[in-house]
Coordinates of C-alpha atoms in Angstrom, one line a residue:
M142 CA 162.2 298.9 138.6
N143 CA 162.1 295.4 139.9
K144 CA 159.3 293.4 138.8
R145 CA 157.7 291.4 141.5
K146 CA 158.1 287.7 141.0
E147 CA 154.7 286.1 140.6
K148 CA 154.1 282.8 142.5
R149 CA 152.5 279.9 140.7
T150 CA 150.7 276.9 142.1
P151 CA 152.4 273.8 140.9
K152 CA 150.3 271.5 138.7
P153 CA 149.5 268.1 140.1
N154 CA 151.4 265.2 138.5
W155 CA 149.1 263.2 136.3
I156 CA 150.5 260.0 137.6
L157 CA 148.9 260.7 140.9
Y158 CA 145.5 260.7 139.3
L159 CA 146.2 257.3 137.8
L160 CA 147.6 255.8 141.0
P161 CA 144.2 254.8 142.4
L162 CA 143.3 253.1 139.2
V163 CA 146.6 251.3 139.1
I164 CA 145.9 250.0 142.6
V165 CA 142.1 249.4 142.3
I166 CA 142.0 247.9 138.8
P167 CA 144.4 245.0 139.6
L168 CA 142.4 244.3 142.7
I169 CA 139.2 244.2 140.8
F170 CA 140.8 242.0 138.1
T171 CA 142.2 239.7 140.8
E172 CA 138.7 239.4 142.3
I173 CA 137.1 238.8 139.0
T174 CA 139.8 236.2 138.1
E175 CA 139.5 234.5 141.4
Y176 CA 135.7 234.4 141.0
K177 CA 136.1 232.9 137.5
K178 CA 138.5 230.4 138.8
Q179 CA 136.2 229.3 141.6
T180 CA 133.3 229.1 139.0
N181 CA 135.5 227.1 136.6
I182 CA 136.7 224.8 139.4
V183 CA 133.1 223.8 140.1
V184 CA 132.4 223.3 136.4
D185 CA 135.7 221.5 135.9
D186 CA 135.1 219.3 138.9
T187 CA 131.7 218.4 137.7
V188 CA 133.0 217.5 134.2
S189 CA 136.0 215.7 135.8
I190 CA 133.8 213.6 138.1
A191 CA 131.6 212.7 135.2
E192 CA 134.6 211.8 133.0
E193 CA 136.1 209.8 135.8
F194 CA 132.9 208.0 136.4
E195 CA 132.7 207.2 132.7
K196 CA 136.2 206.0 132.7
A197 CA 135.6 203.9 135.8
Q198 CA 132.6 202.3 134.2
V199 CA 134.7 201.5 131.1
T200 CA 137.5 200.2 133.2
N201 CA 135.2 198.0 135.2
E202 CA 133.6 196.6 132.1
E203 CA 137.0 195.9 130.6
E204 CA 138.2 194.2 133.8
E205 CA 135.0 192.2 133.9
E206 CA 135.6 191.2 130.3
E207 CA 139.1 190.2 131.1
E208 CA 137.9 188.2 134.1
E209 CA 135.4 186.4 131.9
K210 CA 138.1 185.5 129.4
K211 CA 140.1 183.9 132.3
K212 CA 137.2 181.6 133.1
P213 CA 136.7 178.2 131.5
W214 CA 134.6 178.5 128.4
L215 CA 131.4 177.0 129.9
F216 CA 131.7 179.3 132.9
Q217 CA 131.6 182.5 130.9
K218 CA 128.4 184.5 131.2
E219 CA 127.6 184.7 127.5
K220 CA 128.0 181.0 127.1
R221 CA 126.0 180.2 130.2
K222 CA 123.1 182.3 128.8
E223 CA 122.9 179.9 125.9
Y224 CA 122.6 176.6 127.8
H225 CA 122.3 177.0 131.5
S226 CA 119.1 176.1 133.4
P227 CA 119.0 177.0 137.1
E228 CA 116.1 174.7 137.6
L229 CA 118.0 171.7 136.2
K230 CA 121.0 172.4 138.4
E231 CA 118.8 172.8 141.5
K232 CA 117.2 169.4 140.6
F233 CA 120.7 167.9 140.4
L234 CA 121.9 169.4 143.6
N235 CA 118.9 168.4 145.6
K236 CA 119.8 164.8 144.8
Y237 CA 123.6 164.8 144.7
K238 CA 124.7 167.8 146.8
D239 CA 126.5 165.6 149.4
D240 CA 128.4 163.8 146.6
Y241 CA 129.1 166.5 144.0
G242 CA 131.7 169.2 144.0
Y243 CA 134.1 168.6 146.9
D244 CA 132.0 170.5 149.4
G245 CA 131.2 173.4 147.0
E246 CA 134.8 173.9 145.8
I247 CA 134.4 172.5 142.3
D248 CA 133.6 175.8 140.5
N249 CA 136.6 177.7 142.1
L250 CA 138.8 174.7 141.5
V251 CA 138.0 174.4 137.8
T252 CA 138.2 178.2 137.3
E253 CA 141.7 178.2 138.9
E254 CA 143.1 175.0 137.4
L255 CA 141.4 174.8 134.0
S256 CA 141.1 178.5 132.9
R257 CA 142.6 177.4 129.6
L258 CA 139.7 175.1 128.7
E259 CA 137.8 176.3 125.7
E260 CA 135.6 173.3 125.1
C261 CA 133.4 170.8 126.9
Y262 CA 135.8 168.0 127.7
L263 CA 134.2 164.5 128.1
D264 CA 137.1 162.1 127.5
Y265 CA 138.8 161.5 130.8
T266 CA 139.3 157.8 130.1
G267 CA 141.3 158.8 127.0
A268 CA 143.4 161.2 129.1
A269 CA 142.7 163.2 132.2
L270 CA 143.0 167.0 132.2
Y271 CA 146.1 168.2 134.1
A272 CA 145.7 170.9 136.7
K273 CA 147.6 174.2 136.4
T274 CA 149.0 173.7 139.9
V275 CA 150.7 170.5 138.9
L276 CA 152.4 172.3 136.0
E277 CA 153.5 175.2 138.2
K278 CA 155.0 173.0 140.9
S279 CA 156.7 170.8 138.3
F280 CA 158.2 173.9 136.6
H281 CA 159.3 175.3 140.0
D282 CA 161.0 172.0 140.9
L283 CA 162.8 171.6 137.6
S284 CA 163.8 175.3 137.6
N285 CA 165.4 175.2 141.0
N286 CA 166.9 171.7 141.1
V287 CA 169.4 169.8 139.0
Y288 CA 168.7 166.1 138.3
G289 CA 170.9 163.8 136.5
N290 CA 171.0 160.2 135.1
A291 CA 170.6 157.9 138.1
H292 CA 173.1 155.5 136.6
S293 CA 176.0 157.2 138.5
R294 CA 176.9 158.5 141.9
S295 CA 177.1 162.2 141.3
P296 CA 175.1 164.6 143.5
A297 CA 172.5 165.1 140.7
A298 CA 172.2 161.4 140.2
I299 CA 171.7 160.7 143.9
R300 CA 169.1 163.5 143.9
T301 CA 167.2 161.7 141.1
E302 CA 167.5 158.3 142.7
T303 CA 166.1 159.7 146.0
S304 CA 163.1 161.3 144.2
L305 CA 162.4 158.1 142.3
A306 CA 162.4 156.1 145.5
Q307 CA 160.1 158.5 147.1
L308 CA 157.6 158.2 144.3
R309 CA 157.7 154.4 144.5
R310 CA 156.9 154.5 148.2
L311 CA 154.1 157.0 147.5
I312 CA 152.5 154.8 144.8
L313 CA 152.6 151.8 147.2
N314 CA 151.0 153.8 149.9
C315 CA 148.2 154.9 147.6
L316 CA 147.5 151.2 146.9
N317 CA 147.9 150.2 150.6
A318 CA 150.7 147.8 149.4
D319 CA 153.5 146.6 151.7
K320 CA 156.9 147.6 150.3
N321 CA 158.3 144.3 151.4
E322 CA 155.7 142.4 149.3
Y323 CA 155.4 144.7 146.2
S324 CA 157.7 146.6 143.9
V325 CA 157.0 149.4 141.5
I326 CA 158.4 149.3 137.9
F327 CA 158.1 152.4 135.8
T328 CA 157.0 151.9 132.2
S329 CA 155.7 154.0 129.3
G330 CA 152.1 153.2 130.1
T331 CA 149.6 150.4 130.7
T332 CA 150.4 148.7 127.3
Q333 CA 154.1 148.4 128.1
S334 CA 153.3 147.2 131.7
V335 CA 151.0 144.5 130.3
K336 CA 153.5 143.5 127.6
M337 CA 156.2 143.1 130.2
V338 CA 154.1 140.5 132.0
G339 CA 153.4 138.6 128.8
E340 CA 157.0 138.5 127.6
S341 CA 158.5 137.5 131.0
F342 CA 155.8 135.3 132.5
P343 CA 157.0 131.8 133.5
W344 CA 155.2 130.0 130.7
S345 CA 155.3 126.2 130.6
K346 CA 153.9 124.0 127.8
K347 CA 150.7 123.6 129.9
S348 CA 150.3 127.2 131.0
K349 CA 147.0 128.7 129.8
F350 CA 146.4 132.4 129.4
L351 CA 142.8 133.4 130.2
Y352 CA 141.5 136.9 129.7
L353 CA 138.0 138.4 130.3
K354 CA 136.3 138.8 126.9
R355 CA 135.7 142.5 127.7
S356 CA 139.4 143.3 128.0
H357 CA 141.4 146.0 126.3
N358 CA 143.4 145.1 123.2
S359 CA 146.6 145.5 125.2
V360 CA 145.6 142.7 127.5
V361 CA 144.3 140.5 124.6
G362 CA 147.7 140.9 122.9
I363 CA 149.4 138.7 125.6
R364 CA 147.9 135.7 123.9
E365 CA 150.7 135.9 121.3
Y366 CA 153.2 134.9 124.0
A367 CA 150.8 132.2 125.3
K368 CA 150.7 130.7 121.8
L369 CA 154.5 130.8 121.5
F370 CA 155.5 129.6 125.0
G371 CA 152.4 128.2 126.6
N372 CA 149.3 126.2 126.0
G373 CA 147.4 128.9 124.1
F374 CA 144.6 131.1 125.4
Y375 CA 141.0 131.3 126.1
S376 CA 138.7 134.3 126.4
V377 CA 136.3 133.8 129.3
S378 CA 133.0 135.5 130.0
E379 CA 132.0 137.0 133.3
E380 CA 129.2 134.4 133.5
E381 CA 131.7 131.5 133.1
I382 CA 133.8 132.9 136.0
L383 CA 130.8 133.2 138.2
E384 CA 129.5 129.7 137.3
K385 CA 132.7 128.0 138.5
N386 CA 131.9 124.7 136.8
P387 CA 135.0 122.5 137.5
E388 CA 134.4 120.2 134.5
H389 CA 134.1 123.2 132.2
W390 CA 137.3 124.6 133.6
K391 CA 139.2 121.4 133.1
E392 CA 138.1 121.5 129.5
I393 CA 139.3 125.1 129.2
L394 CA 142.7 124.3 130.7
G395 CA 143.0 121.2 128.5
M396 CA 143.2 118.9 131.5
Q397 CA 142.4 115.2 131.0
E398 CA 140.5 112.9 133.3
E399 CA 142.6 111.4 136.1
N400 CA 142.6 107.9 134.8
T401 CA 143.9 109.2 131.4
I402 CA 146.7 111.0 133.2
V403 CA 147.6 107.8 135.2
E404 CA 147.6 105.8 132.0
K405 CA 149.8 108.4 130.3
K406 CA 152.2 108.4 133.2
G407 CA 152.4 104.6 133.1
N408 CA 153.2 104.5 129.4
N409 CA 156.3 102.1 129.3
N410 CA 157.2 103.4 125.8
K411 CA 158.4 106.7 127.3
K412 CA 161.7 107.1 128.9
E413 CA 161.7 107.5 132.6
E414 CA 163.5 110.8 132.4
E415 CA 160.9 112.2 130.0
Q416 CA 158.1 111.1 132.4
E417 CA 159.9 112.8 135.3
Q418 CA 160.4 116.0 133.3
E419 CA 156.7 116.1 132.4
E420 CA 155.6 115.5 136.0
Q421 CA 157.9 118.2 137.2
E422 CA 156.6 120.6 134.6
E423 CA 153.0 119.8 135.5
D424 CA 153.8 120.7 139.2
E425 CA 155.3 124.0 138.2
T426 CA 152.6 125.0 135.7
I427 CA 151.2 128.4 136.4
H428 CA 148.2 129.8 134.6
L429 CA 147.6 133.5 134.0
L430 CA 144.2 135.3 134.4
A431 CA 144.0 138.9 133.2
Y432 CA 140.9 141.2 133.5
P433 CA 140.1 144.9 133.9
A434 CA 139.0 146.3 137.2
E435 CA 136.8 148.6 135.1
S436 CA 135.9 148.3 131.4
N437 CA 137.2 151.2 129.4
F438 CA 134.3 150.6 127.0
D439 CA 131.3 151.2 129.2
G440 CA 132.6 151.6 132.8
S441 CA 131.4 148.2 134.0
K442 CA 133.3 147.1 137.1
F443 CA 134.4 143.5 137.7
D444 CA 134.7 141.7 141.0
L445 CA 138.1 142.3 142.6
D446 CA 137.4 139.2 144.8
W447 CA 138.2 137.1 141.7
I448 CA 141.9 137.8 142.5
H449 CA 141.7 136.0 145.9
E450 CA 139.4 133.2 144.6
F451 CA 141.7 132.2 141.7
K452 CA 144.7 132.2 143.9
K453 CA 143.3 130.6 147.0
N454 CA 140.3 128.7 145.7
P455 CA 140.9 128.0 142.0
P456 CA 138.2 126.7 139.7
V457 CA 140.1 123.4 139.4
N458 CA 141.7 122.1 142.6
G459 CA 145.5 121.9 142.5
T460 CA 146.0 124.5 139.7
N461 CA 148.2 127.5 140.3
W462 CA 147.3 131.0 139.1
M463 CA 148.7 134.5 138.8
V464 CA 146.4 137.4 138.3
L465 CA 147.0 140.5 136.2
L466 CA 144.7 143.4 136.9
D467 CA 144.3 146.1 134.3
A468 CA 143.5 149.2 136.4
A469 CA 143.9 151.9 133.7
A470 CA 140.3 152.9 133.7
Y471 CA 139.7 152.1 137.4
L472 CA 142.3 153.9 139.4
P473 CA 141.6 157.5 138.2
T474 CA 138.3 157.4 140.1
N475 CA 138.5 154.5 142.5
S476 CA 140.6 153.2 145.4
L477 CA 142.5 149.9 145.2
D478 CA 143.6 148.1 148.3
L479 CA 146.2 145.5 147.5
K480 CA 146.2 144.0 151.0
K481 CA 142.5 143.2 150.5
H482 CA 142.9 142.3 146.8
P483 CA 146.5 141.0 146.4
A484 CA 146.8 140.9 142.6
D485 CA 150.2 139.7 141.3
F486 CA 150.4 142.5 138.8
V487 CA 148.6 145.8 138.5
A488 CA 149.0 147.9 135.3
C489 CA 148.0 151.6 135.0
S490 CA 148.9 154.8 133.2
L491 CA 149.5 157.9 135.3
Y492 CA 148.2 160.4 132.6
K493 CA 144.8 158.8 132.9
M494 CA 144.9 159.6 136.6
F495 CA 146.0 163.3 136.5
G496 CA 146.9 164.2 132.9
Y497 CA 150.6 165.1 133.3
P498 CA 153.1 163.8 132.6
T499 CA 152.2 161.6 129.6
G500 CA 154.1 158.5 128.4
L501 CA 154.4 157.2 132.0
G502 CA 152.9 154.2 133.6
V503 CA 153.6 151.7 136.4
L504 CA 153.5 148.0 136.8
I505 CA 153.0 147.1 140.5
T506 CA 154.2 143.6 141.1
R507 CA 154.2 141.1 143.9
N508 CA 157.9 140.3 144.6
E509 CA 157.0 136.6 145.0
A510 CA 155.5 136.6 141.5
I511 CA 158.2 138.6 139.7
L512 CA 160.9 136.4 141.1
K513 CA 159.6 133.7 138.9
F514 CA 159.7 135.8 135.8
K515 CA 162.0 134.8 132.9
K516 CA 163.4 138.0 131.6
H517 CA 165.2 137.5 128.3
Y518 CA 166.5 140.9 127.2
W519 CA 168.7 143.1 129.4
G520 CA 170.4 146.4 128.8
G521 CA 171.6 149.6 130.4
G522 CA 171.4 149.7 134.1
T523 CA 169.6 146.4 134.5
I524 CA 172.9 144.5 134.9
I525 CA 175.9 144.9 137.1
L526 CA 178.6 142.9 135.2
V527 CA 178.7 141.6 131.6
S528 CA 181.3 140.0 129.4
D529 CA 181.9 141.2 125.9
E530 CA 183.0 137.7 124.8
S531 CA 181.0 135.0 126.7
D532 CA 177.3 134.9 127.7
F533 CA 178.2 135.9 131.2
C534 CA 176.1 138.7 132.8
L535 CA 175.2 139.5 136.4
K536 CA 171.7 141.0 136.6
H537 CA 170.7 143.7 139.0
P538 CA 169.3 142.2 142.3
K539 CA 166.8 145.0 142.8
L540 CA 163.6 143.8 141.2
S541 CA 162.4 147.1 139.9
T542 CA 165.8 148.0 138.4
K543 CA 166.1 144.6 136.9
F544 CA 163.1 145.3 134.7
E545 CA 163.6 149.0 133.8
D546 CA 165.7 148.8 130.6
G547 CA 167.7 151.9 129.7
T548 CA 167.5 155.3 131.3
L549 CA 164.1 156.2 132.8
P550 CA 162.3 159.4 131.9
F551 CA 163.4 160.6 135.3
L552 CA 162.3 164.2 134.9
D553 CA 158.7 163.1 134.1
I554 CA 158.8 160.6 137.0
I555 CA 160.0 163.3 139.4
T556 CA 157.2 165.7 138.5
A557 CA 154.5 162.9 138.7
K558 CA 154.5 163.3 142.5
Y559 CA 152.7 166.6 142.1
G560 CA 149.8 164.8 140.3
F561 CA 149.6 162.4 143.1
E562 CA 149.7 165.2 145.6
F563 CA 146.8 167.0 143.8
I564 CA 144.7 163.8 143.8
H565 CA 145.5 163.1 147.4
K566 CA 144.3 166.6 148.4
L567 CA 140.9 166.0 146.7
Q568 CA 140.7 162.5 148.3
Q569 CA 140.0 159.4 146.2
K570 CA 136.6 158.6 147.9
R571 CA 135.3 162.1 147.2
I572 CA 136.5 161.9 143.6
S573 CA 134.6 158.6 143.2
R574 CA 131.4 160.1 144.6
H575 CA 131.8 163.3 142.5
V576 CA 132.3 161.4 139.2
Y577 CA 129.5 158.9 139.8
S578 CA 127.0 161.6 140.7
L579 CA 127.6 163.3 137.3
A580 CA 127.5 160.0 135.4
K581 CA 124.3 158.8 137.0
F582 CA 122.6 162.1 136.4
L583 CA 123.6 162.0 132.7
Y584 CA 122.4 158.4 132.4
D585 CA 119.1 159.2 133.9
Q586 CA 118.6 162.2 131.6
L587 CA 119.5 160.3 128.5
I588 CA 117.3 157.3 129.1
A589 CA 114.4 159.6 129.8
L590 CA 114.5 161.1 126.3
R591 CA 111.8 160.1 123.9
W592 CA 110.9 160.9 120.4
K593 CA 107.4 162.2 119.7
N594 CA 106.2 158.7 118.9
G595 CA 107.3 157.5 122.4
K596 CA 110.4 155.6 121.2
N597 CA 113.8 155.8 123.0
V598 CA 116.3 158.2 121.7
V599 CA 119.4 156.4 123.1
E600 CA 120.6 152.9 124.0
V601 CA 123.0 152.9 126.9
Y602 CA 125.5 150.1 127.8
G603 CA 127.0 149.0 131.0
K604 CA 125.6 147.8 134.4
W605 CA 123.4 150.8 135.1
K606 CA 120.3 148.7 135.5
Q607 CA 121.7 146.5 138.3
E608 CA 120.9 147.2 141.9
N609 CA 123.4 149.3 143.8
N610 CA 124.9 150.1 140.4
G611 CA 127.4 152.5 142.0
D612 CA 129.4 149.5 143.1
V613 CA 129.5 147.9 139.6
Q614 CA 129.4 151.0 137.3
G615 CA 132.0 153.6 136.9
G616 CA 131.9 157.2 135.5
I617 CA 131.5 156.2 131.9
V618 CA 128.3 156.6 129.8
T619 CA 128.5 154.8 126.5
F620 CA 125.5 154.9 124.2
N621 CA 124.2 154.8 120.6
T622 CA 121.6 157.2 119.3
L623 CA 118.4 155.9 117.7
N624 CA 116.2 157.7 115.1
P625 CA 112.4 157.9 115.6
A626 CA 112.1 154.6 113.7
G627 CA 114.3 152.9 116.4
E628 CA 117.2 152.5 114.0
F629 CA 120.8 153.3 115.0
I630 CA 122.3 156.5 113.8
G631 CA 126.0 156.1 112.9
Y632 CA 128.0 157.4 115.8
N633 CA 130.6 159.0 113.6
Q634 CA 127.9 160.8 111.7
L635 CA 127.3 162.8 114.9
D636 CA 131.0 163.5 115.7
G637 CA 131.1 166.5 113.4
T638 CA 128.3 168.1 115.3
Y639 CA 129.8 167.5 118.7
A640 CA 133.2 168.9 117.5
K641 CA 131.5 172.0 116.0
E642 CA 129.8 172.7 119.3
G643 CA 133.0 172.3 121.2
I644 CA 132.3 168.9 122.7
Q645 CA 135.1 166.3 123.0
I646 CA 133.9 162.7 123.3
R647 CA 135.1 159.5 121.8
S648 CA 133.4 157.1 119.4
G649 CA 134.2 153.6 118.1
C650 CA 135.0 150.3 119.7
H651 CA 137.5 151.8 122.1
C652 CA 140.1 149.0 121.6
N653 CA 137.7 146.6 123.3
P654 CA 136.6 144.0 120.8
G655 CA 134.9 141.8 123.4
S656 CA 132.4 144.5 124.4
C657 CA 131.5 145.1 120.8
S658 CA 130.9 141.4 120.3
R659 CA 128.7 141.3 123.5
Y660 CA 126.5 144.3 122.7
F661 CA 126.4 144.2 118.9
G662 CA 126.7 140.5 118.1
L663 CA 129.9 140.8 116.1
N664 CA 131.8 137.7 115.2
D665 CA 134.9 136.7 113.2
D666 CA 133.1 136.4 109.9
D667 CA 131.9 140.0 110.3
R668 CA 135.5 141.1 111.0
L669 CA 137.0 139.2 108.1
S670 CA 134.6 140.9 105.7
L671 CA 136.2 144.3 106.8
V672 CA 139.8 143.3 106.2
N673 CA 140.1 145.2 103.0
S674 CA 138.0 148.2 103.9
K675 CA 138.5 149.1 107.6
T676 CA 141.4 151.5 108.2
G677 CA 141.0 152.4 111.8
C678 CA 138.6 153.3 114.7
G679 CA 138.0 156.8 113.3
D680 CA 137.1 155.9 109.7
D681 CA 133.7 156.2 108.2
I682 CA 132.8 152.5 108.5
Y683 CA 130.6 152.0 111.6
Q684 CA 128.6 148.9 110.7
V685 CA 128.9 145.6 109.0
N686 CA 126.2 143.1 108.1
H687 CA 123.7 145.4 109.9
K688 CA 125.8 145.2 113.1
W689 CA 127.3 148.1 114.9
L690 CA 131.1 148.4 115.3
G691 CA 131.0 150.8 118.3
A692 CA 129.3 153.6 120.2
S693 CA 129.7 157.1 121.6
R694 CA 131.5 157.3 124.9
I695 CA 131.4 160.0 127.6
S696 CA 133.9 159.6 130.3
L697 CA 133.9 161.9 133.3
G698 CA 136.8 162.7 135.7
Y699 CA 138.0 164.4 138.8
L700 CA 137.6 167.9 137.3
S701 CA 134.3 167.3 135.4
T702 CA 131.5 169.7 136.3
F703 CA 127.7 169.8 136.2
E704 CA 128.1 172.4 133.5
D705 CA 129.9 169.9 131.3
V706 CA 127.0 167.5 131.5
E707 CA 124.4 170.2 131.2
Y708 CA 126.0 171.6 128.1
F709 CA 126.2 168.2 126.5
L710 CA 122.5 167.6 127.1
Y711 CA 121.6 171.0 125.7
V712 CA 123.6 170.2 122.5
F713 CA 122.2 166.7 122.2
K714 CA 118.6 167.9 122.5
N715 CA 118.9 171.1 120.4
K716 CA 121.5 170.2 117.8
I717 CA 121.4 166.4 117.5
M718 CA 117.8 165.4 118.0
T719 CA 116.5 168.2 115.9
Q720 CA 118.4 166.8 112.9
F721 CA 116.2 163.7 113.0
E722 CA 112.9 164.8 114.3
E723 CA 110.0 164.0 112.0

């Protein structure tokens, strides 16, 4: 018997039960994950924004700090907080806004050109600060061009000679000098320029060297040549020049009365040839007057019309004069017109005008005058032909070349044009007004200072008290500090405080003995008593026989700022005066 096969319902696969979960769970997980992501993004974005904001703040602060570091020391915020007074600057600008700052450009100019400056610089008469632009242009020029010794005809030499000729023309143009009347001789500075005049001047036995008492040592030194080759020297005061007493001048020049001269000429004991020689020498006698256009000691200016007067209307009729003008302290902040004031010789140093290059000066000479020079030494390119056996030599006909012994520092000379370019851009008249406004403000502030007992704190030198003192006073403020009892405080006793506070000024007699004699009554007996003790301007000896040997000098220049003056006044009032207040 067959058994009937029993049908069974197949059991569902367990995988089918899990399938919905497999599908749904990932979807749910995906949704949850997406939700979390969205939530986290918001949180992360909030955190990120906060972090970025913090970072931005830190970055801005760091950038500001870096920018502050790039500014000159006195322009940095932290330093300004110490000394700056908005009220004082407003007072200054109300009076000098039209003169100060090159139409508002001074702050940007100084920040750009003197970012390296980490002190208060007040010694422009010692040396001007050089502008960054001048260095950059000089470096670019020398980096991209090849210059050679001009004593050849190579391409590099011709390039050099062309550049030197261009600078000579530029200098003459700056002084409004006709190139057919004047030549430019390159020197190492004012001292060499002045020395060149002394050693080559056409001295005769009757030639007298006169120099203004308030001249620089370099000018005074010419008297050694006058002693050797001429009739000696005489230091003349400004008052003597203005007085124009003919009899006094005859005495100065060692001239005898006319009848004495006739008697001398008629002396039968002298040979006729000797008499003729003396008469000829007398006709050819040329006297030399030297004086500064501006005193390096106190900024006093002296009349440029003396040049014309001595040459065209001399103090003694019939006398012949040449005039040497020391323009070292004058030209950095003043214009000189040689058509109006035709000096025979003008000496200056270029680094005093625009700082770089140093060791470079010029002697601007009238061709008519230099043709009479008696040059003794020759060397290098100053000659064309020379014999190695006899004394034959053919000197160079070009006047400037004839007096430039050896190879010139041609790379320095070439780059000097960028200094002139910088000065020209600022304009000399604006420089003069800018500097004077600062100097006058400083002078007014200093003389207004009083001790508690009412006595003056300073004694200032120069021509500040004269009417229209802007015409007779330059941008130099020279002074001595007095204690409450009215006694001088040694200027070098204060130098340490100035240096500690980052102020650069100069103290001493400033190589100007005549000014120290005038203001402090010094004489030769006083100087002789110092022979065995004085070692230099910067030593600790600042008085002799109760007389002062110098003073503190502040000299301002084309890149000086109100901040320089303000900071000095702050230090003077709060660091100097407080040492001596009772």
